[in-house]
Coordinates of C-alpha atoms in Angstrom, one line a residue:
M5 CA 55.9 133.8 145.4
T6 CA 54.3 131.5 142.9
T7 CA 54.0 132.0 139.2
T8 CA 52.7 129.9 136.3
A9 CA 55.1 129.1 133.5
L10 CA 54.3 130.9 130.3
T11 CA 54.2 127.7 128.3
S12 CA 51.3 126.4 130.4
T13 CA 49.0 129.3 129.6
N14 CA 45.6 128.6 128.1
S15 CA 45.4 131.8 126.1
H16 CA 47.0 130.5 122.9
F17 CA 43.8 130.7 120.9
P18 CA 42.9 134.4 121.7
V19 CA 46.5 135.3 120.8
F20 CA 46.3 133.4 117.5
A21 CA 42.9 134.9 116.6
V22 CA 44.0 138.5 117.3
F23 CA 47.2 138.0 115.4
V24 CA 45.4 136.6 112.4
T25 CA 43.1 139.6 112.6
F26 CA 46.1 141.9 112.7
V27 CA 47.6 140.2 109.7
C28 CA 44.4 140.6 107.7
C29 CA 44.2 144.3 108.6
A30 CA 47.8 144.8 107.7
L31 CA 47.3 143.2 104.3
F32 CA 44.3 145.5 103.7
V33 CA 46.3 148.6 104.7
T34 CA 49.1 147.5 102.4
V35 CA 46.7 147.3 99.4
L36 CA 45.1 150.6 100.5
V37 CA 48.3 152.6 100.7
T38 CA 49.8 151.1 97.5
T39 CA 50.1 153.8 94.8
D40 CA 49.9 153.5 91.0
R41 CA 53.3 155.2 90.7
T42 CA 55.9 152.7 89.6
T43 CA 59.3 154.4 90.0
P44 CA 62.2 153.4 92.1
R45 CA 62.0 156.6 94.1
D46 CA 58.4 155.9 95.1
F47 CA 59.2 152.2 95.9
Y48 CA 62.4 152.9 97.9
I49 CA 61.5 156.1 99.8
G50 CA 57.8 156.9 99.2
D51 CA 58.8 159.6 96.7
G52 CA 60.1 161.6 99.7
R53 CA 56.6 162.7 100.6
L54 CA 56.1 161.3 104.1
T55 CA 55.4 163.8 106.8
P56 CA 57.9 164.2 109.7
V57 CA 55.5 162.9 112.2
R58 CA 54.6 159.8 110.3
N59 CA 58.2 159.2 109.4
G60 CA 59.3 159.8 112.9
I61 CA 56.9 157.2 114.3
A62 CA 58.0 154.8 111.5
I63 CA 61.7 155.3 112.4
F64 CA 60.8 154.5 116.0
G65 CA 58.9 151.4 114.8
V66 CA 61.7 150.1 112.7
Y67 CA 64.5 151.1 115.1
L68 CA 63.4 149.1 118.1
S69 CA 63.5 145.4 117.4
V70 CA 62.1 142.4 119.2
E71 CA 65.4 142.3 121.1
T72 CA 64.6 145.7 122.7
L73 CA 61.0 144.7 123.4
L74 CA 61.7 141.3 125.0
G75 CA 65.5 140.8 125.3
A76 CA 66.5 144.0 127.2
P77 CA 63.8 143.8 129.9
G78 CA 64.6 140.1 130.3
R79 CA 68.3 140.9 130.9
I80 CA 67.3 143.6 133.4
A81 CA 65.1 141.0 135.2
L82 CA 68.1 138.6 135.4
T83 CA 71.1 140.9 135.8
G84 CA 69.7 144.1 137.2
Y85 CA 72.0 147.0 136.7
D86 CA 74.1 145.3 133.9
G87 CA 71.0 145.0 131.7
I88 CA 70.4 148.8 131.6
G89 CA 73.2 149.2 129.1
Y90 CA 71.1 147.3 126.5
L91 CA 68.4 150.1 126.8
M92 CA 71.0 152.9 126.8
G93 CA 72.3 151.8 123.4
P94 CA 69.2 152.7 121.4
I95 CA 68.9 156.0 123.2
V96 CA 72.5 157.0 122.6
G97 CA 72.3 155.7 119.0
I98 CA 69.2 157.7 118.0
A99 CA 70.7 160.8 119.7
V100 CA 73.8 160.5 117.6
V101 CA 71.7 160.1 114.4
L102 CA 69.8 163.3 115.4
L103 CA 72.7 165.5 116.3
V104 CA 75.3 164.3 113.7
I105 CA 73.8 162.4 110.8
A106 CA 70.2 163.3 110.0
E107 CA 70.5 166.6 108.1
P108 CA 73.7 166.2 106.2
Y109 CA 72.9 162.6 105.3
H110 CA 69.5 163.6 103.8
S111 CA 71.2 166.3 101.8
I112 CA 73.9 164.1 100.2
S113 CA 72.0 160.8 99.7
R114 CA 69.4 159.7 97.3
Y115 CA 68.2 156.3 98.3
T116 CA 71.1 154.2 99.8
V117 CA 74.3 154.5 101.7
G118 CA 76.1 154.1 98.4
D119 CA 74.4 157.2 97.0
S120 CA 75.7 159.3 99.9
L121 CA 79.3 158.0 99.3
G122 CA 79.0 158.4 95.5
R123 CA 78.1 162.0 95.8
R124 CA 81.8 163.0 95.9
L125 CA 83.7 159.6 95.5
R126 CA 84.1 157.3 92.6
T127 CA 80.5 156.2 92.1
R128 CA 80.7 152.6 90.9
S129 CA 83.2 151.2 93.4
V130 CA 81.7 152.8 96.5
H131 CA 78.1 151.9 95.4
V132 CA 79.1 148.2 95.1
A133 CA 81.0 148.2 98.3
A134 CA 78.2 149.9 100.3
G135 CA 75.7 147.6 98.6
I136 CA 77.5 144.4 99.6
A137 CA 77.9 145.6 103.2
T138 CA 74.3 146.7 103.4
L139 CA 73.2 143.3 102.1
G140 CA 75.3 141.5 104.7
I141 CA 74.0 143.6 107.6
C142 CA 70.3 143.2 106.5
L143 CA 70.6 139.5 106.1
V144 CA 72.2 138.9 109.5
Y145 CA 69.6 141.2 111.2
L146 CA 66.8 139.6 109.2
I147 CA 67.9 136.1 110.3
A148 CA 67.9 137.4 113.9
Q149 CA 64.3 138.7 113.7
L150 CA 63.0 135.5 112.2
V151 CA 64.9 133.3 114.7
G152 CA 63.2 135.4 117.4
A153 CA 59.8 134.8 115.7
G154 CA 60.5 131.0 115.9
A155 CA 61.5 131.3 119.5
L156 CA 58.2 133.1 120.3
A157 CA 56.0 130.6 118.5
A158 CA 56.1 128.0 121.3
P159 CA 55.4 130.2 124.4
I160 CA 52.9 132.5 122.7
L161 CA 51.0 130.2 120.3
G162 CA 51.8 126.8 121.8
L163 CA 53.5 125.6 118.6
E164 CA 55.9 122.8 119.8
G165 CA 58.5 121.1 117.6
S166 CA 60.8 122.3 114.9
G167 CA 58.3 121.7 112.2
A168 CA 55.7 124.0 113.8
R169 CA 58.3 126.7 114.4
A170 CA 59.4 126.4 110.7
V171 CA 55.9 126.9 109.5
M172 CA 55.6 130.0 111.8
V173 CA 58.8 131.5 110.6
G174 CA 58.0 130.8 106.9
S175 CA 54.6 132.3 107.2
L176 CA 55.8 135.5 108.7
G177 CA 58.6 135.8 106.1
V178 CA 56.2 135.3 103.2
L179 CA 53.8 137.9 104.7
V180 CA 56.6 140.4 104.9
I181 CA 57.6 139.7 101.3
I182 CA 54.0 140.3 100.2
Y183 CA 53.8 143.6 102.2
A184 CA 57.0 145.0 100.9
A185 CA 56.8 143.8 97.3
L186 CA 53.3 145.2 96.9
G187 CA 53.7 148.6 98.6
G188 CA 57.4 149.3 99.1
M189 CA 58.1 152.2 101.4
W190 CA 54.4 153.1 101.8
A191 CA 53.4 149.7 103.0
T192 CA 56.4 149.3 105.3
T193 CA 55.7 152.7 106.8
A194 CA 52.0 151.8 107.5
I195 CA 53.1 148.6 109.4
Q196 CA 55.8 150.4 111.3
V197 CA 53.5 153.3 112.4
V198 CA 50.9 150.8 113.7
K199 CA 53.7 148.9 115.5
G200 CA 55.1 152.1 117.0
V201 CA 51.7 153.1 118.4
L202 CA 51.0 149.6 119.8
L203 CA 54.5 149.5 121.3
L204 CA 53.9 152.7 123.3
A205 CA 50.4 151.5 124.3
G206 CA 51.5 148.1 125.5
G207 CA 54.6 149.4 127.2
G208 CA 52.7 152.3 128.9
L209 CA 49.9 150.0 130.2
S210 CA 52.4 147.5 131.5
A211 CA 54.4 150.2 133.3
V212 CA 51.3 151.7 134.9
L213 CA 50.1 148.3 136.2
I214 CA 53.6 147.6 137.6
M215 CA 53.9 150.9 139.4
S216 CA 50.4 150.5 140.9
R217 CA 51.6 147.2 142.4
V218 CA 54.5 148.9 144.2
G219 CA 52.6 152.0 145.4
W220 CA 53.9 154.3 142.7
D221 CA 57.3 154.4 144.4
P222 CA 60.3 153.7 142.2
S223 CA 62.6 153.1 145.2
N224 CA 60.2 150.5 146.4
L225 CA 60.3 148.8 143.0
L226 CA 64.1 148.7 143.0
S227 CA 64.4 147.4 146.6
Q228 CA 61.8 144.7 146.0
A229 CA 63.5 143.7 142.7
A230 CA 66.8 143.3 144.6
D231 CA 65.1 141.3 147.4
H232 CA 63.4 138.9 144.9
S233 CA 66.4 138.5 142.7
G234 CA 68.3 136.3 145.0
L235 CA 71.4 138.5 144.6
G236 CA 70.6 141.1 147.2
D237 CA 72.1 144.6 146.7
A238 CA 74.5 143.2 144.1
F239 CA 71.5 143.2 141.7
L240 CA 71.6 147.0 141.7
R241 CA 75.4 147.2 141.1
P242 CA 77.5 146.4 138.0
G243 CA 79.1 143.0 137.6
T244 CA 76.3 140.4 137.9
S245 CA 76.3 139.5 134.2
H246 CA 79.9 138.5 133.7
T247 CA 82.7 136.9 135.7
D248 CA 85.9 138.7 136.8
T249 CA 88.0 137.3 134.0
A250 CA 89.5 139.8 131.5
V251 CA 88.1 137.9 128.5
D252 CA 84.5 138.1 129.9
K253 CA 84.8 141.8 130.7
L254 CA 86.2 142.5 127.3
D255 CA 83.5 140.5 125.6
S256 CA 80.9 142.5 127.6
L257 CA 82.5 145.7 126.5
S258 CA 82.5 144.6 122.9
V259 CA 78.8 143.9 123.0
Q260 CA 78.0 147.2 124.6
L261 CA 80.2 149.0 121.9
A262 CA 78.2 147.2 119.2
V263 CA 74.9 148.3 120.8
F264 CA 76.0 151.9 121.3
I265 CA 77.8 152.6 118.0
G266 CA 76.5 150.0 115.6
A267 CA 72.9 151.2 115.8
V268 CA 73.9 154.5 114.3
G269 CA 75.0 152.9 111.0
M270 CA 72.1 150.5 110.4
P271 CA 71.2 151.0 106.7
H272 CA 67.4 150.5 107.1
V273 CA 67.3 153.4 109.6
L274 CA 69.5 155.6 107.4
M275 CA 67.3 154.9 104.4
R276 CA 64.3 156.4 106.2
L277 CA 66.1 159.8 106.4
R278 CA 65.3 160.2 102.7
A279 CA 61.6 159.5 103.0
V280 CA 60.9 163.2 103.8
S281 CA 61.3 166.2 101.5
T282 CA 63.9 168.3 103.3
A283 CA 66.9 168.0 105.7
R284 CA 65.0 169.9 108.3
A285 CA 62.1 167.4 108.1
A286 CA 64.6 164.6 108.4
R287 CA 65.9 166.1 111.6
R288 CA 62.3 166.6 112.9
S289 CA 61.6 162.9 112.1
V290 CA 64.6 161.7 114.1
E291 CA 63.7 164.1 116.9
I292 CA 60.3 162.5 117.2
A293 CA 61.8 159.1 117.0
A294 CA 64.3 160.0 119.7
W295 CA 61.6 161.1 122.2
L296 CA 59.5 158.0 121.5
T297 CA 62.6 155.8 122.0
L298 CA 63.5 157.5 125.3
A299 CA 59.9 157.0 126.5
F300 CA 59.7 153.4 125.6
C301 CA 63.2 152.5 127.0
L302 CA 62.1 154.0 130.3
M303 CA 59.0 151.8 130.2
A304 CA 61.1 148.8 129.3
G305 CA 63.4 149.5 132.3
L306 CA 60.3 149.5 134.6
I307 CA 59.1 146.3 133.0
G308 CA 62.4 144.6 133.6
F309 CA 62.6 145.5 137.2
G310 CA 58.9 144.8 137.6
A311 CA 59.4 141.3 136.3
A312 CA 62.2 140.7 138.9
T313 CA 59.9 142.2 141.6
L314 CA 56.6 140.4 140.8
L315 CA 57.8 137.2 139.3
G316 CA 61.2 136.6 140.9
R317 CA 64.5 135.9 139.1
A318 CA 64.3 132.2 139.9
A319 CA 60.9 131.7 138.2
I320 CA 62.1 133.6 135.1
I321 CA 65.2 131.4 134.8
T322 CA 63.1 128.3 135.2
D323 CA 60.8 129.2 132.3
N324 CA 63.6 130.5 130.1
P325 CA 67.3 130.9 131.1
T326 CA 67.8 133.7 128.7
G327 CA 65.0 135.8 130.2
N328 CA 63.4 136.3 126.8
T329 CA 59.9 135.3 128.1
A330 CA 60.1 137.5 131.2
V331 CA 57.9 140.3 129.6
L332 CA 55.3 137.7 128.5
M333 CA 55.2 136.1 131.9
L334 CA 54.8 139.4 133.5
A335 CA 52.0 140.4 131.1
K336 CA 50.1 137.3 132.0
F337 CA 50.7 137.8 135.8
I338 CA 49.6 141.5 135.9
G339 CA 47.1 141.7 133.1
G340 CA 45.8 138.3 132.4
A341 CA 44.6 137.2 128.9
F342 CA 44.1 140.7 127.6
L343 CA 47.6 142.0 128.3
I344 CA 49.4 138.9 127.2
T345 CA 47.4 138.9 124.0
L346 CA 48.4 142.6 123.4
I347 CA 52.1 142.0 124.2
S348 CA 52.2 138.8 122.1
C349 CA 50.7 140.4 119.1
L350 CA 53.0 143.4 119.6
A351 CA 56.0 141.0 119.5
F352 CA 54.9 139.6 116.2
A353 CA 54.1 143.1 114.9
T354 CA 57.6 144.1 115.8
V355 CA 59.0 141.3 113.8
L356 CA 56.9 142.2 110.8
A357 CA 57.8 145.9 111.0
V358 CA 61.6 145.4 111.3
V359 CA 61.8 142.7 108.7
S360 CA 59.8 144.7 106.2
G361 CA 62.3 147.5 106.5
L362 CA 65.2 145.2 106.2
V363 CA 64.1 143.4 103.0
L364 CA 63.2 146.7 101.4
T365 CA 66.7 148.1 102.2
A366 CA 68.4 145.0 101.0
S367 CA 66.4 145.1 97.7
A368 CA 67.5 148.7 97.2
A369 CA 71.1 147.7 97.8
L370 CA 70.9 144.9 95.2
A371 CA 68.8 146.7 92.6
H372 CA 70.2 150.3 92.9
D373 CA 73.8 150.0 94.2
I374 CA 74.9 146.7 92.6
Y375 CA 72.6 146.3 89.5
Q376 CA 71.9 149.9 88.4
V377 CA 75.1 151.6 89.3
G378 CA 77.6 148.8 89.6
L379 CA 76.6 146.5 86.6
M380 CA 74.6 148.8 84.3
R381 CA 76.7 152.0 85.0
G382 CA 73.5 154.0 85.6
K383 CA 72.0 153.2 82.2
A384 CA 69.2 150.8 83.2
S385 CA 65.7 152.1 82.8
E386 CA 63.6 152.9 85.9
K387 CA 61.2 150.1 84.9
S388 CA 64.0 147.5 84.8
E389 CA 65.5 148.7 88.1
L390 CA 62.1 148.5 89.8
L391 CA 61.6 144.9 88.5
V392 CA 65.0 143.9 89.8
A393 CA 64.2 145.5 93.1
R394 CA 61.0 143.5 93.5
I395 CA 62.7 140.3 92.4
A396 CA 65.6 141.0 94.8
L397 CA 63.2 141.6 97.6
V398 CA 61.6 138.2 97.1
L399 CA 65.0 136.5 96.9
V400 CA 66.4 138.2 100.0
G401 CA 63.2 137.3 101.9
L402 CA 63.4 133.6 100.9
V403 CA 67.1 133.4 101.6
G404 CA 66.5 135.0 105.0
I405 CA 63.8 132.5 105.8
G406 CA 66.0 129.5 104.8
L407 CA 69.0 130.7 106.8
S408 CA 66.8 131.5 109.8
L409 CA 65.4 127.9 109.8
Y410 CA 69.0 126.6 109.9
A411 CA 69.9 129.0 112.7
Q412 CA 66.9 128.4 115.0
A413 CA 69.2 127.1 117.7
Q414 CA 71.5 130.2 117.5
S415 CA 71.4 133.0 120.0
I416 CA 69.3 136.0 119.0
S417 CA 71.5 138.3 120.9
F418 CA 74.6 137.1 119.1
L419 CA 73.0 137.6 115.7
V420 CA 71.8 141.1 116.6
G421 CA 75.2 142.0 118.0
L422 CA 77.0 140.8 114.9
A423 CA 74.7 142.9 112.6
L424 CA 75.4 145.9 114.8
A425 CA 79.1 145.2 114.8
I426 CA 79.2 145.1 111.0
A427 CA 77.2 148.3 110.7
G428 CA 79.5 150.1 113.1
S429 CA 82.6 148.7 111.4
A430 CA 81.7 149.0 107.7
I431 CA 79.0 151.6 107.3
L432 CA 79.4 154.2 110.0
P433 CA 83.1 155.1 109.5
A434 CA 82.6 155.7 105.8
V435 CA 79.4 157.7 106.3
L436 CA 81.0 160.0 109.0
Y437 CA 84.3 160.5 107.2
N438 CA 82.4 161.3 103.9
M439 CA 80.3 163.9 105.6
Y440 CA 82.9 165.6 107.8
W441 CA 86.4 165.0 106.5
R442 CA 87.6 166.9 103.4
R443 CA 90.6 164.5 102.7
F444 CA 88.5 161.3 102.7
T445 CA 89.1 159.4 99.4
T446 CA 87.6 156.5 97.5
R447 CA 90.4 154.3 98.6
G448 CA 89.7 155.2 102.2
A449 CA 86.0 154.4 101.7
L450 CA 86.8 151.0 100.2
W451 CA 89.3 150.1 102.8
S452 CA 86.8 151.1 105.6
V453 CA 83.8 149.3 104.1
Y454 CA 85.5 146.1 103.0
G455 CA 87.9 146.0 105.9
G456 CA 85.2 146.5 108.5
L457 CA 83.0 143.9 106.9
L458 CA 85.7 141.2 106.5
S459 CA 87.2 141.8 109.9
S460 CA 83.8 141.4 111.6
V461 CA 83.0 138.2 109.7
L462 CA 86.4 136.6 110.1
L463 CA 86.7 137.4 113.8
V464 CA 83.3 135.6 114.3
V465 CA 84.4 132.6 112.2
F466 CA 87.5 132.2 114.4
S467 CA 85.6 132.8 117.7
P468 CA 84.0 130.4 120.2
V469 CA 80.6 131.0 118.5
L470 CA 81.6 128.8 115.6
S471 CA 83.9 126.2 117.2
G472 CA 85.7 125.2 120.3
S473 CA 83.0 124.8 122.9
P474 CA 79.9 122.6 123.5
T475 CA 77.6 125.5 122.7
S476 CA 79.3 126.4 119.4
L477 CA 77.7 126.0 116.0
L478 CA 80.3 123.3 115.2
P479 CA 81.0 121.8 118.6
D480 CA 83.2 118.9 117.3
L481 CA 85.7 121.3 115.7
D482 CA 88.1 123.7 117.3
F483 CA 89.7 126.5 115.3
A484 CA 88.8 129.4 117.6
V485 CA 91.7 131.8 118.0
F486 CA 89.7 134.9 118.8
P487 CA 88.4 134.6 122.4
L488 CA 85.4 137.0 122.1
T489 CA 81.9 136.3 120.9
N490 CA 81.4 139.8 119.5
P491 CA 84.0 141.4 117.2
A492 CA 83.0 145.1 117.7
V493 CA 85.8 146.0 120.2
V494 CA 88.3 145.2 117.4
S495 CA 86.4 145.7 114.1
I496 CA 84.9 149.1 114.8
P497 CA 88.2 150.8 115.6
L498 CA 89.7 149.0 112.7
G499 CA 87.0 150.3 110.3
F500 CA 87.8 153.8 111.3
L501 CA 91.6 153.2 111.2
L502 CA 91.4 151.7 107.7
G503 CA 89.3 154.6 106.4
L504 CA 92.0 157.0 107.8
L505 CA 95.0 155.0 106.4
G506 CA 93.4 154.5 103.0
S507 CA 92.8 158.2 102.6
V508 CA 96.2 159.4 103.9
L509 CA 98.3 156.7 102.2
G510 CA 96.5 156.8 98.9
S511 CA 98.6 157.5 95.8
R512 CA 96.3 160.3 94.7
K513 CA 95.5 163.2 97.0
S514 CA 91.9 164.0 97.6
D515 CA 90.3 166.9 95.7
G516 CA 88.5 169.2 98.1
T517 CA 86.3 170.6 95.3
E518 CA 83.7 167.8 95.6
Y519 CA 83.7 168.1 99.4
A520 CA 83.2 171.9 99.2
E521 CA 80.3 171.5 96.7
T522 CA 78.7 168.8 99.0
E523 CA 79.2 171.0 102.0
A524 CA 77.6 174.0 100.3
G525 CA 74.6 171.9 99.3
V526 CA 74.2 170.6 102.8
L527 CA 74.3 174.1 104.3
A528 CA 71.9 175.5 101.7
D529 CA 69.4 172.6 102.3
V530 CA 69.5 173.1 106.0
A531 CA 69.2 176.9 105.8
D532 CA 66.2 177.2 103.5
G533 CA 64.5 173.8 104.0
A534 CA 64.3 173.2 100.2
P535 CA 64.5 169.7 98.9
E536 CA 68.0 168.8 97.7
A537 CA 68.2 167.9 94.1
S538 CA 68.7 164.2 93.7
P539 CA 72.2 163.2 92.7
G540 CA 72.6 161.0 89.7
P541 CA 73.2 157.3 90.1

C-alpha cells in the first residue's frame, strides 16, 4: 500500500483560496447579524432570543473542537480500540448536560457560571471565584485551539517555519477578535452554525466514501484496519496506547476522566444554555446538539478505522507520529483535491467557531463577574459593562495569541486535557452542588472552585509536563513529584470533596430558604415554559 505524505500535496492554493473566501463570507455574515442593541444581555447571550434549533446546532459547533475532528480519529487510526474513548467522552458529556444540567441551569443563571452560583450564595465572592476559574479554563482551551491552528498551517497551507505559523495563528486570532467584538453572541452563533453544518457534511461524505471502499461491511472495515495496523487482533482490543506500568494506566485513566467529566463543566457551553428564552428550549437545544454529536462521533470512528484500513498505520506515523494528519491524508486519498479542501477549511472553521465562543465567555467573566459584580458591586451602568466586555475580549484574544505562539511546541492533547480537568475540578462540582444540594454554602463553593483550580494547576506544575524529561517544557530542570501528565484523577474528586467539606464544616449552617426559592423557580420554569426572570447581578 502506497500513500503520499500530506505535506507533499499540491493542493495548497485551492485550500488557501477557499479559506480566504470563507473568511470574507464570515465577516459579511458578522456585519449582517450585528444588531443595533447595545446591552450586555444582547452581547453575551443574544438577548435570549435564539431558536432551539439554531442554538442546538451552535452548541454542537462550539462543543466539538479541532481535537475531536482531527485528534480522535487520528488516535483511533494509531491505537484502534483505545482511541474510541476519546469519542465517547463528548457523547457522555453532552448526555449529562441534557439530563442533569440544561433546564435547571437555564432557570437559575443569567449570563455566567457566577450568576448561577450567586442566585442563592453570597454574590460577590462566588462571582469573582467563578470568573477567575472561567478565565483560566478559556485561556488554556484558547491556547490549545490556536496551537492546533499553527500545527495545521504547514500540512494544509504549506506554511513552513515558525514565522509563517506565527502569522497564521495571529491572523486567525485577530479574525476571531473582530467577529466576537462586532457581533457578540449573534456573530459567534452564525459562525458556529455554519461550522456545524459543514462538519456534518464533511464527516458524512468521508464516511460514505470509506464504506464504499470496503463493500459497505463494517466487519470488513474492522478486520482490514487490524490487518493494516501492524498490530493484528490487538488493534481491536484495549491496551495498545499505554504500557503495562501502573503509572501509564493511571495517566490514561486520568485523561479519560477529564474527557468524560470535564466537558460537562466547560463555561462556553454552559453560557449557551441561556441563549434561548425558556428552560424547555434549553433542553431542546441540548437534545439537538446531543443527536448531532452522536452522529458525528460515529462518523469520526469510521474515519479513524478507515484511515488505518486505507492508509496503513505505518504511513500515518511516518507523516505525523501523533496521528493528527490522518484525517487530512485520508481525505486526499479518497476524495482528492475537493475533499481535502473541504476538510481543511472545516478544520480552520472549527478553530474559528470554538475560539469565538471562548473569547466571548472569557470577556463575560471579566466584565460581568469580576468588574460589574466583584469590583463595582453591581452599580456599573450597562454601557460601561459593555465597553469593558469588548475591551476584555480584545485583551483575552491578544493574550491567547501571544501565549499560543510561545506554546507552539506543546502538545495539543495536553492543553485540551488540562482545560477539561480544570472545568471538571473547579466549575462542575460547584454547579452540581448548587443545583441539587440544599446544604451547599458559599464556603463550599469557594473551596470547590479555588481548590479545584489550584490543585489542577499545581499538579501540572510539578508533573513531567513541565520538568524532569527531555520532552518537558523545561527539560534542564527536574522538580516533577507528581508522576501523571493530567491531574484529573486527583483534582476532580478533590474538587467535589472540598465542596462537601467546605459546606459541612462551615461555621454557619446553610439556610435552605434560598434553595427552596431557587427550586420553586426551576420547577415553575420547566412546567410552564415561561422565561425565568433574570436575577440581579
